[in-house]
Short mmCIF file of C-alpha atoms in Angstrom, two decimals:
data_model
loop_
_atom_site.label_atom_id
_atom_site.label_comp_id
_atom_site.label_asym_id
_atom_site.label_seq_id
_atom_site.Cartn_x
_atom_site.Cartn_y
_atom_site.Cartn_z
CA GLU K 1 -18.37 15.29 6.76
CA ILE K 2 -15.58 12.70 6.29
CA THR K 3 -15.41 12.33 10.13
CA ARG K 4 -19.10 12.06 10.45
CA THR K 5 -19.27 9.34 7.82
CA ALA K 6 -16.32 7.56 9.50
CA ARG K 7 -18.11 7.72 12.88
CA LEU K 8 -21.25 6.03 11.45
CA PHE K 9 -19.20 3.25 9.95
CA VAL K 10 -17.25 2.74 13.19
CA ALA K 11 -20.54 2.45 15.05
CA HIS K 12 -21.30 -0.50 12.70
CA GLY K 13 -18.14 -2.37 13.34
CA VAL K 14 -15.37 -0.72 11.12
CA HIS K 15 -12.13 -0.48 13.01
CA LYS K 16 -9.68 0.50 10.21
CA LEU K 17 -9.71 3.73 8.26
CA ARG K 18 -7.29 4.36 5.40
CA LEU K 19 -6.65 7.74 3.81
CA THR K 20 -5.83 7.30 0.18
CA GLY K 21 -6.00 9.16 -3.18
CA GLY K 22 -4.77 10.53 -5.54
CA GLU K 23 -2.10 11.68 -3.19
CA PRO K 24 -3.45 12.48 0.22
CA LEU K 25 -0.43 14.44 1.38
CA LEU K 26 -1.35 17.14 -1.04
CA ARG K 27 -4.62 17.80 0.88
CA LYS K 28 -4.65 21.07 2.88
CA ASN K 29 -4.83 20.58 6.61
CA LEU K 30 -4.59 16.74 6.32
CA GLU K 31 -3.20 16.63 9.85
CA SER K 32 -6.43 18.14 11.19
CA LEU K 33 -8.42 15.53 9.49
CA VAL K 34 -6.19 12.82 10.97
CA ALA K 35 -6.52 14.42 14.42
CA MET K 36 -10.33 14.38 14.06
CA LEU K 37 -10.47 10.72 12.96
CA ALA K 38 -8.05 9.76 15.76
CA GLU K 39 -10.67 10.94 18.31
CA LEU K 40 -13.05 8.32 17.18
CA ARG K 41 -13.37 5.08 19.16
CA THR K 42 -15.00 1.70 18.48
CA PRO K 43 -18.21 0.81 20.58
CA GLY K 44 -15.80 -1.00 22.87
CA GLY K 45 -13.81 2.24 23.48
CA GLU K 46 -10.73 1.15 21.39
CA ALA K 47 -8.67 3.41 19.24
CA LEU K 48 -8.97 2.94 15.46
CA ASP K 49 -6.22 1.62 13.09
CA ILE K 50 -5.71 4.89 11.08
CA THR K 51 -3.40 4.49 8.11
CA LEU K 52 -2.45 6.30 4.91
CA THR K 53 -1.23 5.33 1.41
CA THR K 54 1.05 7.75 -0.15
CA ASN K 55 3.54 8.17 -3.02
CA GLY K 56 5.98 9.34 -0.47
CA SER K 57 7.09 12.52 -2.16
CA LEU K 58 6.12 14.72 0.74
CA LEU K 59 6.39 12.21 3.53
CA ALA K 60 9.78 13.23 4.88
CA ARG K 61 8.50 16.73 5.72
CA LYS K 62 5.08 15.64 7.09
CA ALA K 63 5.82 12.35 8.90
CA GLN K 64 6.24 13.88 12.33
CA ALA K 65 3.15 16.02 12.06
CA LEU K 66 1.06 13.09 10.91
CA LYS K 67 2.35 10.97 13.77
CA ASP K 68 1.65 13.71 16.31
CA ALA K 69 -1.95 14.07 14.88
CA GLY K 70 -2.66 10.33 15.48
CA LEU K 71 -1.74 8.56 12.33
CA ARG K 72 -0.55 5.04 13.21
CA ARG K 73 1.20 3.73 10.10
CA VAL K 74 1.70 4.30 6.36
CA THR K 75 1.79 2.35 3.10
CA VAL K 76 4.13 3.84 0.42
CA SER K 77 3.84 3.16 -3.33
CA LEU K 78 7.24 2.43 -4.92
CA ASP K 79 7.35 0.51 -8.24
CA ALA K 80 11.14 0.56 -8.83
CA LEU K 81 14.52 1.65 -7.42
CA ASP K 82 15.74 2.72 -10.74
CA ASP K 83 14.72 6.40 -11.40
CA THR K 84 13.97 6.04 -15.14
CA ILE K 85 11.65 2.97 -14.56
CA PHE K 86 10.06 4.66 -11.49
CA ARG K 87 9.16 7.75 -13.52
CA ARG K 88 7.99 5.82 -16.51
CA MET K 89 5.63 3.74 -14.30
CA ASN K 90 4.25 6.75 -12.46
CA ASP K 91 4.64 9.80 -14.61
CA VAL K 92 6.01 11.87 -11.82
CA ASP K 93 8.63 14.62 -11.51
CA PHE K 94 10.34 13.51 -8.33
CA PRO K 95 13.06 10.93 -7.74
CA VAL K 96 13.14 7.64 -5.97
CA ALA K 97 15.46 9.24 -3.43
CA ASP K 98 12.59 11.51 -2.13
CA VAL K 99 10.44 8.31 -1.60
CA LEU K 100 13.21 6.55 0.28
CA ARG K 101 13.80 9.60 2.50
CA GLY K 102 10.01 9.61 3.25
CA ILE K 103 10.10 5.92 4.20
CA GLU K 104 13.18 6.59 6.55
CA ALA K 105 11.36 9.57 8.14
CA ALA K 106 8.25 7.48 8.69
CA GLN K 107 10.33 4.75 10.36
CA ARG K 108 12.09 7.29 12.48
CA VAL K 109 8.91 8.82 13.95
CA GLY K 110 7.25 5.38 14.51
CA LEU K 111 4.70 5.25 11.70
CA ALA K 112 4.94 1.45 11.68
CA PRO K 113 4.74 -1.23 10.50
CA ILE K 114 5.41 0.37 7.21
CA LYS K 115 4.34 -1.41 3.92
CA VAL K 116 5.75 -0.67 0.51
CA ASN K 117 3.58 -1.48 -2.53
CA MET K 118 5.18 -2.36 -5.82
CA VAL K 119 2.91 -2.74 -8.83
CA VAL K 120 4.52 -5.27 -11.12
CA LYS K 121 4.06 -4.70 -14.88
CA ARG K 122 5.49 -7.42 -17.14
CA GLY K 123 8.30 -6.13 -19.41
CA THR K 124 8.50 -2.76 -17.59
CA ASN K 125 9.63 -3.25 -14.02
CA ASP K 126 9.65 -7.00 -13.43
CA HIS K 127 13.43 -7.12 -13.35
CA GLN K 128 13.20 -4.77 -10.26
CA ILE K 129 11.50 -7.53 -8.13
CA VAL K 130 14.71 -9.01 -6.67
CA PRO K 131 16.48 -5.59 -6.18
CA MET K 132 13.45 -4.37 -4.29
CA ALA K 133 13.30 -7.49 -2.13
CA GLU K 134 16.99 -7.16 -1.38
CA TYR K 135 16.75 -3.56 -0.52
CA PHE K 136 13.90 -4.02 2.02
CA ARG K 137 15.11 -7.18 3.64
CA HIS K 138 16.31 -6.68 7.24
CA SER K 139 14.57 -3.33 7.39
CA GLY K 140 11.33 -4.43 9.20
CA ILE K 141 9.36 -3.08 6.15
CA VAL K 142 6.87 -5.41 4.41
CA LEU K 143 7.33 -5.26 0.60
CA ARG K 144 4.10 -6.19 -1.28
CA PHE K 145 3.97 -7.10 -4.93
CA ILE K 146 0.68 -6.16 -6.68
CA GLU K 147 -0.44 -7.58 -10.06
CA TYR K 148 -0.79 -4.89 -12.63
CA MET K 149 -4.61 -4.28 -13.14
CA ASP K 150 -6.91 -2.02 -15.01
CA VAL K 151 -8.54 0.35 -12.40
CA GLY K 152 -10.31 2.31 -15.14
CA ALA K 153 -9.78 1.89 -18.83
CA THR K 154 -6.03 1.73 -18.96
CA ASN K 155 -5.04 -1.56 -20.43
CA GLY K 156 -8.34 -3.29 -21.29
CA TRP K 157 -7.52 -6.16 -18.93
CA ARG K 158 -4.81 -7.46 -21.25
CA MET K 159 -3.02 -10.30 -19.49
CA ASP K 160 0.26 -9.72 -21.50
CA GLU K 161 1.11 -6.96 -19.06
CA VAL K 162 0.18 -8.94 -15.96
CA LEU K 163 2.85 -10.94 -14.14
CA PRO K 164 0.95 -13.47 -11.96
CA SER K 165 1.90 -13.35 -8.28
CA ALA K 166 2.70 -17.13 -8.39
CA GLN K 167 5.52 -16.27 -10.76
CA VAL K 168 6.73 -13.43 -8.54
CA VAL K 169 7.00 -15.86 -5.57
CA GLN K 170 8.72 -18.47 -7.78
CA HIS K 171 11.16 -15.93 -9.00
CA LEU K 172 12.08 -14.87 -5.47
CA SER K 173 12.35 -18.39 -4.38
CA GLN K 174 15.22 -18.92 -6.73
CA THR K 175 17.40 -16.60 -4.55
CA HIS K 176 15.81 -16.94 -1.08
CA ALA K 177 13.78 -19.74 0.55
CA LEU K 178 10.22 -18.54 1.32
CA GLU K 179 7.69 -19.85 3.79
CA PRO K 180 3.88 -19.08 3.71
CA LEU K 181 2.31 -17.16 6.62
CA VAL K 182 -1.31 -17.20 7.79
CA ALA K 183 -3.34 -14.01 7.17
CA ASN K 184 -3.55 -11.42 9.88
CA ASP K 185 -7.22 -10.61 9.30
CA ARG K 186 -10.18 -11.93 7.34
CA GLY K 187 -10.50 -10.00 4.18
CA GLU K 188 -6.76 -9.28 3.98
CA THR K 189 -5.80 -8.70 0.33
CA ALA K 190 -2.21 -9.96 0.53
CA ALA K 191 -0.96 -13.51 0.76
CA ARG K 192 1.96 -13.37 3.17
CA TRP K 193 5.40 -15.05 2.85
CA ARG K 194 8.46 -14.83 5.11
CA PHE K 195 12.12 -15.31 4.16
CA ALA K 196 13.17 -18.66 5.75
CA ASP K 197 16.27 -16.99 7.22
CA GLY K 198 14.16 -14.55 9.28
CA SER K 199 15.20 -11.46 7.25
CA GLY K 200 11.73 -10.18 6.51
CA GLU K 201 8.29 -10.61 5.05
CA ILE K 202 6.77 -10.03 1.67
CA GLY K 203 3.23 -10.13 0.40
CA VAL K 204 1.59 -10.76 -2.99
CA ILE K 205 -1.68 -9.27 -3.97
CA SER K 206 -3.24 -11.29 -6.83
CA SER K 207 -5.96 -8.95 -7.84
CA VAL K 208 -6.25 -10.32 -11.35
CA THR K 209 -5.26 -14.00 -11.24
CA GLN K 210 -6.79 -14.82 -7.73
CA ALA K 211 -9.38 -12.18 -7.07
CA PHE K 212 -10.46 -11.94 -3.40
CA CYS K 213 -13.93 -10.57 -3.93
CA HIS K 214 -15.56 -13.39 -2.00
CA GLU K 215 -14.25 -12.09 1.33
CA CYS K 216 -13.79 -8.36 0.56
CA ASN K 217 -14.97 -6.24 3.54
CA ARG K 218 -14.02 -2.76 2.38
CA ALA K 219 -15.83 0.33 1.36
CA ARG K 220 -14.45 3.50 -0.24
CA LEU K 221 -15.61 7.06 0.02
CA SER K 222 -14.66 9.14 -3.11
CA THR K 223 -13.75 12.82 -3.09
CA GLU K 224 -17.19 13.43 -4.68
CA GLY K 225 -18.86 11.89 -1.70
CA GLN K 226 -19.76 8.71 -3.57
CA LEU K 227 -19.63 5.42 -1.60
CA TYR K 228 -18.18 2.46 -3.41
CA LEU K 229 -17.98 -1.16 -2.30
CA CYS K 230 -15.69 -1.96 -5.26
CA LEU K 231 -12.89 -0.31 -7.28
CA PHE K 232 -14.61 -1.53 -10.47
CA ALA K 233 -18.30 -0.80 -9.77
#
């Protein structure tokens, strides 16, 4: 049913499919689903951009099988390099080292370009911004900083926990010169910046302070079979 739905969307112009969650690597026979989706083609006969967002805990052991099934790239969620802060942000029982091993495995098998998403919560992990940037510079991995937002009824949209992306860029600019980059695609959620010394790229996703609803081109199919055009509606 997922593949059939994807096929209908592809027939109407969709060329990118993302498997997300929850945690998609917990899904039984995920590789079979990836292989089925990888067989789909655009009306022009082109292969689809099939990607996956994961917390990385199982990525080291599954990276090769996913690549073999037809997955093209991954996005990994990692909110801190410090174990205590990481566990506090995500309420998980695995260490940062597992995530980093998963990222290394994904690089090794060619699931690239890899993106790492860091949700920035003021007063909790904002002091990890520079260490995260330093860690992923020179790696070919794009680190993206995402404004902390209420995707349910978590924080009541209180701005005291939101660190605006503009301040993230300003903070990083104090240690490294940054240059803006143009968007890769229309509807791209991240504003792109590169280190002026050529050591890498970062992105900022300003979901609260600079909402991108006006050019959003995404749809989401939930596990219950419900189609959403917005995370909040």
